[in-house]
Coordinates of C-alpha atoms and ligand atoms in Angstrom, one line a residue:
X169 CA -15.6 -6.7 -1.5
X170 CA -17.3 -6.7 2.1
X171 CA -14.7 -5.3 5.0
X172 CA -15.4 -8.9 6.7
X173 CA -14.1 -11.0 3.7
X174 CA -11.2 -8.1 3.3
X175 CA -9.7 -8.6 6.6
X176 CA -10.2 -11.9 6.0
X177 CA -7.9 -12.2 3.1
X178 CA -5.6 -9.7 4.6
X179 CA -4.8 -12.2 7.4
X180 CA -2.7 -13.9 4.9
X181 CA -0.3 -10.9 4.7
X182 CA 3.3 -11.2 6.4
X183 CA 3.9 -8.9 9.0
X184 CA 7.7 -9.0 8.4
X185 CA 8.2 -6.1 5.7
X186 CA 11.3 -8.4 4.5
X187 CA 8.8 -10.5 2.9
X188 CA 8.3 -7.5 0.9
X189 CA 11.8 -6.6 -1.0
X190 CA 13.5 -7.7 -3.5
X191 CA 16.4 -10.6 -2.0
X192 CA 18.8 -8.7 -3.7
X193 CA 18.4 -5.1 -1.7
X194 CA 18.1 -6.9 1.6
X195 CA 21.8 -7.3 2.1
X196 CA 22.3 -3.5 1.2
X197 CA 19.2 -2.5 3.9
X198 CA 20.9 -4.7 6.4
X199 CA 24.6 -2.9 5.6
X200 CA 23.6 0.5 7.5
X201 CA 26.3 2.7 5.5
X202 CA 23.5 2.9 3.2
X203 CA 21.4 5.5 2.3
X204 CA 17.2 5.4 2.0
X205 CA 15.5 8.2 0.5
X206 CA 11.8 7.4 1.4
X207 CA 10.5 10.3 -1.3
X208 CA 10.7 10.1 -5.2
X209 CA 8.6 9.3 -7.5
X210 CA 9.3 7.7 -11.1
X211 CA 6.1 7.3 -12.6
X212 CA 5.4 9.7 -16.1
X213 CA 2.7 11.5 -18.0
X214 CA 0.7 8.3 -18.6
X215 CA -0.4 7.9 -15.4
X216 CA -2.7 11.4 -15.7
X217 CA -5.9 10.9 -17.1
X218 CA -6.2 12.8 -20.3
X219 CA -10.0 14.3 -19.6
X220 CA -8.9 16.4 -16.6
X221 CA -11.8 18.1 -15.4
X222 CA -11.0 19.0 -11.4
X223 CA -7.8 17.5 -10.4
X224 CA -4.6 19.8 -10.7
X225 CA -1.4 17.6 -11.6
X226 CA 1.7 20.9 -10.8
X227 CA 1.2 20.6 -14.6
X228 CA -1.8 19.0 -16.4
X229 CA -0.7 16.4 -19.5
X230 CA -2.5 19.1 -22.2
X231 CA -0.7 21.7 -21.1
X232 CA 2.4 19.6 -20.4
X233 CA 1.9 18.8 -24.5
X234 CA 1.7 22.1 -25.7
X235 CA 4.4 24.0 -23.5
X236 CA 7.2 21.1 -23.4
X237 CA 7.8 21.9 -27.1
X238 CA 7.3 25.3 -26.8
X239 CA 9.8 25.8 -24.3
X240 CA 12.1 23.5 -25.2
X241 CA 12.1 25.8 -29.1
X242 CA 13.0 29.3 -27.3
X243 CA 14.7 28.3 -24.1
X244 CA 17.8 25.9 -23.1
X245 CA 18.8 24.6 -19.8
X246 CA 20.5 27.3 -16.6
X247 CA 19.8 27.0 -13.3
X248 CA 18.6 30.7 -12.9
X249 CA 15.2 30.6 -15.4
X250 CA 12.2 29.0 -13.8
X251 CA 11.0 28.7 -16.9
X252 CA 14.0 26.3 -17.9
X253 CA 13.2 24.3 -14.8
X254 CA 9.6 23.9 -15.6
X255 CA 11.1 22.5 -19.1
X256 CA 13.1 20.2 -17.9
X257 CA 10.5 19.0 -15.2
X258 CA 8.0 18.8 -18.4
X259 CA 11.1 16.4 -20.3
X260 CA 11.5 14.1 -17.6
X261 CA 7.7 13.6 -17.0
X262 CA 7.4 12.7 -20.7
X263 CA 10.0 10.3 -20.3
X264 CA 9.6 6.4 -19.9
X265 CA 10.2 5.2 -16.2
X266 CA 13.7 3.3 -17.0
X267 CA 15.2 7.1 -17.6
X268 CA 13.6 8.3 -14.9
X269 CA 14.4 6.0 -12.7
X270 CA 18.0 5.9 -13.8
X271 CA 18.3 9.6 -13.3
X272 CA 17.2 9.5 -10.5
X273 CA 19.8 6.7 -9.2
X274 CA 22.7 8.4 -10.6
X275 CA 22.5 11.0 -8.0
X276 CA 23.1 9.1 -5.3
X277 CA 25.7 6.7 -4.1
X278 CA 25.8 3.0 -5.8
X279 CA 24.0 1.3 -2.2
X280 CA 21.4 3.9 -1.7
X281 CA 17.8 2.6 -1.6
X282 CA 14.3 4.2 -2.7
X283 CA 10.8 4.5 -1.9
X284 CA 9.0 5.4 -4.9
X285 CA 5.6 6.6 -4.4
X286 CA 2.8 5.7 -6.6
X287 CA -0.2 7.6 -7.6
X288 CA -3.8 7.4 -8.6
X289 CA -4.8 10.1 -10.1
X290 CA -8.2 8.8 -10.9
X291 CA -10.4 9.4 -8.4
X292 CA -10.2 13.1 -7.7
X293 CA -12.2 13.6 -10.9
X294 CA -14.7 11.1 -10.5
X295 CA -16.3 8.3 -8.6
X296 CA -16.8 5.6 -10.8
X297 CA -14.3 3.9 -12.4
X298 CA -14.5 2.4 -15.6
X299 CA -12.7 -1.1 -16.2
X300 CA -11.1 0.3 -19.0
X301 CA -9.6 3.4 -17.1
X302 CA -8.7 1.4 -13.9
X303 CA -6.1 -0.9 -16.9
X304 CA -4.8 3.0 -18.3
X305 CA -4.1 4.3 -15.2
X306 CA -3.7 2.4 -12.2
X307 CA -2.9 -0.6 -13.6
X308 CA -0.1 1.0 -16.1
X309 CA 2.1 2.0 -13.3
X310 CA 2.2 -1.8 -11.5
X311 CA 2.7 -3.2 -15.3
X312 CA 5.6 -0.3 -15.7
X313 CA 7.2 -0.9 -12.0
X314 CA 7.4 -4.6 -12.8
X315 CA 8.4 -4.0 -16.2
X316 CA 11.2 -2.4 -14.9
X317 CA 12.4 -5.2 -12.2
X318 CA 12.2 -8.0 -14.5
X319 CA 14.1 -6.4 -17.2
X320 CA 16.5 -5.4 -14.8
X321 CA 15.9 -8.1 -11.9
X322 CA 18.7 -6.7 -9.7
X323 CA 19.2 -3.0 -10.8
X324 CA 17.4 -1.2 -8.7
X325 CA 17.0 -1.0 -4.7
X326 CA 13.6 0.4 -5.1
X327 CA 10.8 0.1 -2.1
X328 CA 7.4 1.3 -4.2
X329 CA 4.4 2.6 -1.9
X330 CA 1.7 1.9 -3.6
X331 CA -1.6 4.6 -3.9
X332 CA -4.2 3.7 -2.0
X333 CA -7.3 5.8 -2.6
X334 CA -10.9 5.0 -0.5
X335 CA -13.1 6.5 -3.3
X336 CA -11.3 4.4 -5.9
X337 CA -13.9 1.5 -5.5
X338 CA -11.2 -1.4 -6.1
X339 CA -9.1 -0.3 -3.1
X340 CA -9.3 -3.4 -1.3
X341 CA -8.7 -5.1 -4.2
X342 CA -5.7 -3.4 -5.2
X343 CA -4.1 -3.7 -1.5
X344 CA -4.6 -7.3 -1.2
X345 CA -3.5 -7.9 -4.5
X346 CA -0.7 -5.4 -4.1
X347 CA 0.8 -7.2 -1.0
X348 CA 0.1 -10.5 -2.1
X349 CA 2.7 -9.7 -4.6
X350 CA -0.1 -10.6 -7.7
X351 CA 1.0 -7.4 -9.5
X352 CA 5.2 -8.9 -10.4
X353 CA 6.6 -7.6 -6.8
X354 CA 5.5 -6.5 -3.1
X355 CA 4.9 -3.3 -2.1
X356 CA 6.7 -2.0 0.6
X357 CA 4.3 0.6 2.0
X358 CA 1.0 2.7 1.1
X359 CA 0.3 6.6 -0.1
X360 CA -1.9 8.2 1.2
X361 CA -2.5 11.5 -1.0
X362 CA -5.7 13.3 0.9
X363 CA -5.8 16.5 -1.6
X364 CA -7.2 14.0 -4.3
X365 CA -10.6 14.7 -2.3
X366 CA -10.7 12.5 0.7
X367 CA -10.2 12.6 4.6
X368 CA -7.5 10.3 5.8
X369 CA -10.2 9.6 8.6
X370 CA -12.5 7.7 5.9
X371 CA -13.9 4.7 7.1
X372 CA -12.4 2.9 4.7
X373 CA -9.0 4.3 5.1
X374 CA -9.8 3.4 8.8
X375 CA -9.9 -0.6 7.9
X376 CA -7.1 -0.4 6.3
X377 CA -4.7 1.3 8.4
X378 CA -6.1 -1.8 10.9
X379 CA -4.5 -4.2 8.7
X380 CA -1.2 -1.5 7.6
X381 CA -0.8 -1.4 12.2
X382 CA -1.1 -5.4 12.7
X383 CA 0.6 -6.3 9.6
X384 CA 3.4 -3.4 9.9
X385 CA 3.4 -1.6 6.4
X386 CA 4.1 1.7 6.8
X387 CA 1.8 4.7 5.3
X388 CA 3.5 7.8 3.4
X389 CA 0.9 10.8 3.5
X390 CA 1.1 14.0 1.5
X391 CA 1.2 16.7 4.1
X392 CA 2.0 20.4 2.4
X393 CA -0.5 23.1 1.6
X394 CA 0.0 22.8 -2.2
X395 CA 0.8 20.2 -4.8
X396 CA -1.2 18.2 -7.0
X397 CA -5.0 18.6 -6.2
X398 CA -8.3 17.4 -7.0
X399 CA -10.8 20.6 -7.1
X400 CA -14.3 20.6 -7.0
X401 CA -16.4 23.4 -5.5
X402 CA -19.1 21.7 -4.3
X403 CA -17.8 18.5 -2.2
X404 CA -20.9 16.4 -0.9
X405 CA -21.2 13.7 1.6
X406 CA -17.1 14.1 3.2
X407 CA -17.0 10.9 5.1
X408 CA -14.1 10.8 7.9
X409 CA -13.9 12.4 11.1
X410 CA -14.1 16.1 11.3
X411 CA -14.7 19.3 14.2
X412 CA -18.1 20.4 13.1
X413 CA -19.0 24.2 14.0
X414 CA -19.4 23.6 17.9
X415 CA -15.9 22.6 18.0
X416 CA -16.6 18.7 18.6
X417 CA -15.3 15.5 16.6
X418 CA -18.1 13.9 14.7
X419 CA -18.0 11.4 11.9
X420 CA -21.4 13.3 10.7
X421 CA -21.2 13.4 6.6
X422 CA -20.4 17.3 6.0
X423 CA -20.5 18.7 2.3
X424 CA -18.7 22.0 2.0
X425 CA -18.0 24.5 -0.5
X426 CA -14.3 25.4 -1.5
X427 CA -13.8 28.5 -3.3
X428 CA -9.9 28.3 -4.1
X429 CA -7.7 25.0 -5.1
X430 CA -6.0 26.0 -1.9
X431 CA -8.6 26.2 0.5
X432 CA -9.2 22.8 -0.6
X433 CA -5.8 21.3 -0.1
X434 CA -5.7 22.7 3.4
X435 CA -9.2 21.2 4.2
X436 CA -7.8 17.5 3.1
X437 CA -4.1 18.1 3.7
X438 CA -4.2 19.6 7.2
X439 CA -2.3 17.1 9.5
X440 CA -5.4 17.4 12.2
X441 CA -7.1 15.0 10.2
X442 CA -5.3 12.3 11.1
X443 CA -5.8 12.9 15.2
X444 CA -8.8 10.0 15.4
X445 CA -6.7 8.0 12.7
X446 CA -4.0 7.9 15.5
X447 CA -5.7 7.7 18.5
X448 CA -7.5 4.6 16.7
X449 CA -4.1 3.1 15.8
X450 CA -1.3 4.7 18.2
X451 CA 1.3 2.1 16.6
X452 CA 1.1 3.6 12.9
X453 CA 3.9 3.8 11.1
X454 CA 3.0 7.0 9.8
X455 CA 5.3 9.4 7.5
X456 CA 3.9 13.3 7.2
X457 CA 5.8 13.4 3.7
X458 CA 7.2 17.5 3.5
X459 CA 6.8 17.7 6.9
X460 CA 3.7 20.2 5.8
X461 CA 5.4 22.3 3.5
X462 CA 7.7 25.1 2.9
X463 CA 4.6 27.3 3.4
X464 CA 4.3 26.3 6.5
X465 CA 7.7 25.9 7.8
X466 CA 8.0 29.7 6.5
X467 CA 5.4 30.6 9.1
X468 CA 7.1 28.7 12.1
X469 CA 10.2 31.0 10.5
X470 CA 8.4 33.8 11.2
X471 CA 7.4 33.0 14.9
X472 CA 3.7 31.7 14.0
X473 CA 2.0 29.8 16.4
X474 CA -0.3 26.5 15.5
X475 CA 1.6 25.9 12.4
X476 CA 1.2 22.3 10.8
X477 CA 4.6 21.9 11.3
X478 CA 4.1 22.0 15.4
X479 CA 0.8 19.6 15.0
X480 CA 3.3 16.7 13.5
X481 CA 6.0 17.5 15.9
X482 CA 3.2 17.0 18.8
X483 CA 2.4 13.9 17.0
X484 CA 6.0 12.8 17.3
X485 CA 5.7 13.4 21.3
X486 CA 2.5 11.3 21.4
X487 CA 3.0 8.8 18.7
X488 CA 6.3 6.7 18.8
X489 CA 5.6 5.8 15.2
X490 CA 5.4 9.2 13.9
X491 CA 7.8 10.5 11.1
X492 CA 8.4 13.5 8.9
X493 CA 10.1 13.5 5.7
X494 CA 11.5 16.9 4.8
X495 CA 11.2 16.5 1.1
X496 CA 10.5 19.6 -1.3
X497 CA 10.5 21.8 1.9
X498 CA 14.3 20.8 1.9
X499 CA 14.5 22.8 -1.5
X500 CA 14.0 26.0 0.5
X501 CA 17.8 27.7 1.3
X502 CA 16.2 30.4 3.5
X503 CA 14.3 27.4 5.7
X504 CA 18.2 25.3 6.3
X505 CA 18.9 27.3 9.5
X506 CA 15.3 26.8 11.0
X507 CA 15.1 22.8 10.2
X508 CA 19.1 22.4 11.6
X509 CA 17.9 23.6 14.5
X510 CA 15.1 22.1 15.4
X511 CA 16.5 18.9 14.3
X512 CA 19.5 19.5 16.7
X513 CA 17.9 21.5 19.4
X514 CA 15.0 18.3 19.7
X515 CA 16.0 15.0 20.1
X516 CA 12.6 14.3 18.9
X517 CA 12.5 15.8 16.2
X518 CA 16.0 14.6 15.5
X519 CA 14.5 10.9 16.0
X520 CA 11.8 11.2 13.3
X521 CA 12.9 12.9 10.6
X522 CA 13.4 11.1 7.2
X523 CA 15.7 11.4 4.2
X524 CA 14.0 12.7 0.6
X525 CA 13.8 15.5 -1.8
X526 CA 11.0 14.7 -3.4
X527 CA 12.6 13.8 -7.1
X528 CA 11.4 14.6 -9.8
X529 CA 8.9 16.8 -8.7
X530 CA 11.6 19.0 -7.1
X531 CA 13.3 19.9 -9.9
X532 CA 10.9 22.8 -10.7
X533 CA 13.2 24.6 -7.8
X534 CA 16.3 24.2 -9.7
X535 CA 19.4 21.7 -10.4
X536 CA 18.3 18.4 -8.7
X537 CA 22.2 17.5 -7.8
X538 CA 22.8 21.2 -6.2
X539 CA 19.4 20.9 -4.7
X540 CA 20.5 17.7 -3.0
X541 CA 24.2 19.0 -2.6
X542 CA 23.3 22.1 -1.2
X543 CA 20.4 20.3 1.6
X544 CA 23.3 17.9 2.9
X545 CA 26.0 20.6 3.5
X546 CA 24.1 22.5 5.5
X547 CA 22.7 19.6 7.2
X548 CA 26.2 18.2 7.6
X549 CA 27.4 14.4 7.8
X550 CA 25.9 13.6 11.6
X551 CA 22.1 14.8 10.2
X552 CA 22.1 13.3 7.1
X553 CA 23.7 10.1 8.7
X554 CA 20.5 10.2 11.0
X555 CA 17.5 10.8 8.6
X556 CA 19.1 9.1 6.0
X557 CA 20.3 6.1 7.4
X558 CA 19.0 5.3 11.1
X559 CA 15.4 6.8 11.3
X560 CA 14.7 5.7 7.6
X561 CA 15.2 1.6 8.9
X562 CA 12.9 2.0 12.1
X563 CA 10.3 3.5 9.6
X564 CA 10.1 0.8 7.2
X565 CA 11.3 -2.2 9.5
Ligands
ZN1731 ZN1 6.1 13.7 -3.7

C-alpha cells in the first residue's frame, strides 16, 4: 500500500479513543477510583518464531523447551532462587493467554483496567515475510486477543496496543485493519519496540505517528537498555533520523556495525531517537515505557549526568504529551527513594508518570504480588492515586 492511499483509508478512523473499548469497560474508565496499568503483556511462547537466528526473546522458545522441564524436575517455587523465578517466568510463558491473563487480573482490584502490549517478533530476524509466517505469528495473537473477548465478552477491562513494526511490510495494513476493528476488537494504542532493529525516526514510523497525532491513539515505546532484542552485526541501510559524525541531524541511510547485543539496544532504544519524531509531532501521545530502565535510573542514583532518564524528563518539559511508565524499573528496591523523589520534588515529573510493572515479564525479579505490594508502599496512596489513576486517563483519552 502507497502512503497516499494509507492516509487515505486512515481518514476513516475515529479520533475519539472511546470508539475504541469495549462498552462494557467504559463505565469503569469513566468511574476514576479505578486503577489502569498501561504495562503487561499476556501473549505466550507461540508468538516467537521457532528459527531464531538474531533476535533475543529474555528467553528464546528452544531454550525455554529444554530448561522449563528441567527446572521445574530439580527446583520448586521461593522467592529467594533466581533460578525458581526464571521457572516460573518459563511456566507462565508456556501457558495459554486465558491463564495468563487471569493471573494477571487477580492481582489487582476487581475495576482495574489494562493495556496489554502486543508484539511482533518477526521482523528483527528478517525482512521478508512469508504469508504463512505473518498467520503464525502476528496474526495468532489478534485471533488469541479476540478469542479471549468473545468467549468472555465482558471479563476483561483490557486496552491492547497493538505492534507496529515499519520493516514488517504489512504495517499499514495491519494498522488500518487493526483500528478498523477487522481483527474481532479495536486497539486502543500502538508499540513501538525499536531494539527489534529499527529507528522510531523511520519514515514509515513517521506517517504513522501523523495519523496516531490527528487521530489521538497513543504510542507505547520500549525505552530501557536491555530486554528482548534483535542482533545483527552488520545492520545496512538504517533509515530514520540520526547525528552522523559531525554532530548534525541527517536522514542519510547509515549502516553500522554492533559488536554486543547491548550496544545494539542502546543504538535503537536510546530515547534521543525520538527528538525529530517529536519536533514533527509536538502533540504525541507518547509513553517512554520503563522510563529507560533500571540501568539507567541506577546511573542518575549515582549522580550521572546525561542519563536517558533526564532526556525523557526534558521531553516532559517540552512535550505536553510526554509520559513515562515506570514498569520493570519499579522492581528495583534500591531505586524507590530516587523515583519518590523525583516524582514529589517535580510536579512534572509527578504529572507524567504512569502506572505498570511490566507483568509477566517482571516476574524474573521475584513474587509478582510482593513486587507490586512492595512498589505501592513505598510509593504510598497519593502517588499511586496519581500514576495509576489520573495521568493514566489523560494518556489514553
Ligand atoms: Zn514490557
Amino acid at each position: 500500500m502507497d502512503t497516499s492511499e494509507f492516509f487515505k483509508q486512515a481518514e476513516q478512523i475515529s479520533d475519539d479513543p472511546y470508539s475504541r473499548i469495549p462498552d462494557h469497560v467504559i463505565p469503569v474508565i469513566k468511574d476514576e477510583n479505578n486503577l489502569i496499568n498501561v504495562h503487561c503483556h499476556i501473549f505466550n511462547d507461540t508468538i516467537v518464531p521457532k528459527r531464531i537466528f538474531n533476535i533475543k526473546m529474555p528467553y528464546s522458545r528452544r531454550f525455554v523447551g529444554n530448561l522449563a522441564t528441567l527446572l521445574h524436575k530439580i527446583i520448586g517455587r521461593s522467592n529467594e532462587d533466581k533460578l525458581s523465578n526464571l521457572a516460573y517466568f518459563i511456566s507462565l510463558f508456556k501457558s495459554p493467554t486465558e491463564k495468563i491473563a487471569d493471573k494477571l487480573v487477580s492481582y489487582f482490584d476487581k475495576n482495574s483496567i489494562f493495556c496489554p502490549l502486543m508484539m511482533d517478533m518477526l521482523q528483527g530476524r528478517q525482512r521478508i515475510v512469508r504469508d504463512d509466517e505473518w498467520e503464525k505469528y502476528i496474526n495468532l495473537q489478534f485471533q488469541d486477543l479476540n478469542k479471549l473477548f468473545k468467549q468472555n465478552p465482558k471479563k476483561y477491562n483490557f486496552l491492547p496496543f497493538i505492534p507496529i513494526d515499519p520493516l514488517n511490510e504489512k504495517v499499514y495494513d495491519i494498522f488500518l485493519k487493526a483500528f478498523n476493528g477487522e481483527y474481532g476488537f479495536k486497539p486502543m494504542g500502538i508499540k513501538i519496540y525499536p531494539s527489534l532493529g529499527y529507528l522510531p525516526s523511520h519514515s514509515v514510523l513517521m506517517n504513522i505517528y501523523k495519523v496516531c497525532q490527528e487521530k489521538n491513539i497513543p504510542i507505547t515505546a520500549h525505552c530501557s537498555s536491555g530486554k528482548t532484542r534483535g542482533f545483527r552485526k552488520h545492520v545496512k541501510n538504517i533509515v530514520g533520523w540520526k547525528v552522523n559524525k559531525q554532530g548534525i541531524w541527517t536522514q542519510e541511510p547509515e549502516s553500522k556495525w554492533f559488536f554486543s547485543g547491548k550496544s545494539y539496544a542502546n543504538y535503537f532504544n536510546n530515547p534521543k531517537n525520538w527528538e525529530k519524531v517529536l519536533e514533527a509531532y509536538p502533540k504525541l501521545k507518547l509513553n517512554f515505557g520503563h522510563f529507560g530502565g533500571e540501568y539507567q535510573w541506577n546511573k542518575l542514583l549515582k549522580g550521572k549526568n546525561n542519563t536517558w532518564v533526564s532526556r525523557i524528563m526534558g521531553y516532559f518539559a517540552r512535550y505536553e504529551n510526554v509520559y513515562a511508565d515506570i514498569s520493570f524499573t519499579n522492581a528495583y528496591p534500591n531505586l524507590f527513594p530516587l523515583i519518590k523523589d523525583r516524582l514529589l520534588s517535580s510536579s512534572l515529573v509527578f504529572e507524567r508518570t504512569l502506572y505498570g510493572l511490566d507483568y509477566y515479564m517482571v516476574v524474573v525479579r521475584g513474587h509478582y504480588r510482593s513486587l507490586k505490594i512492595d512498589f505501592d508502599v513505598a510509593m504510598g496512596e497519593k502517588i499511586i492515586a496519581k500514576i495509576g489513576k489520573e495521568n493514566p486517563r489523560k494518556f489514553l483519552f
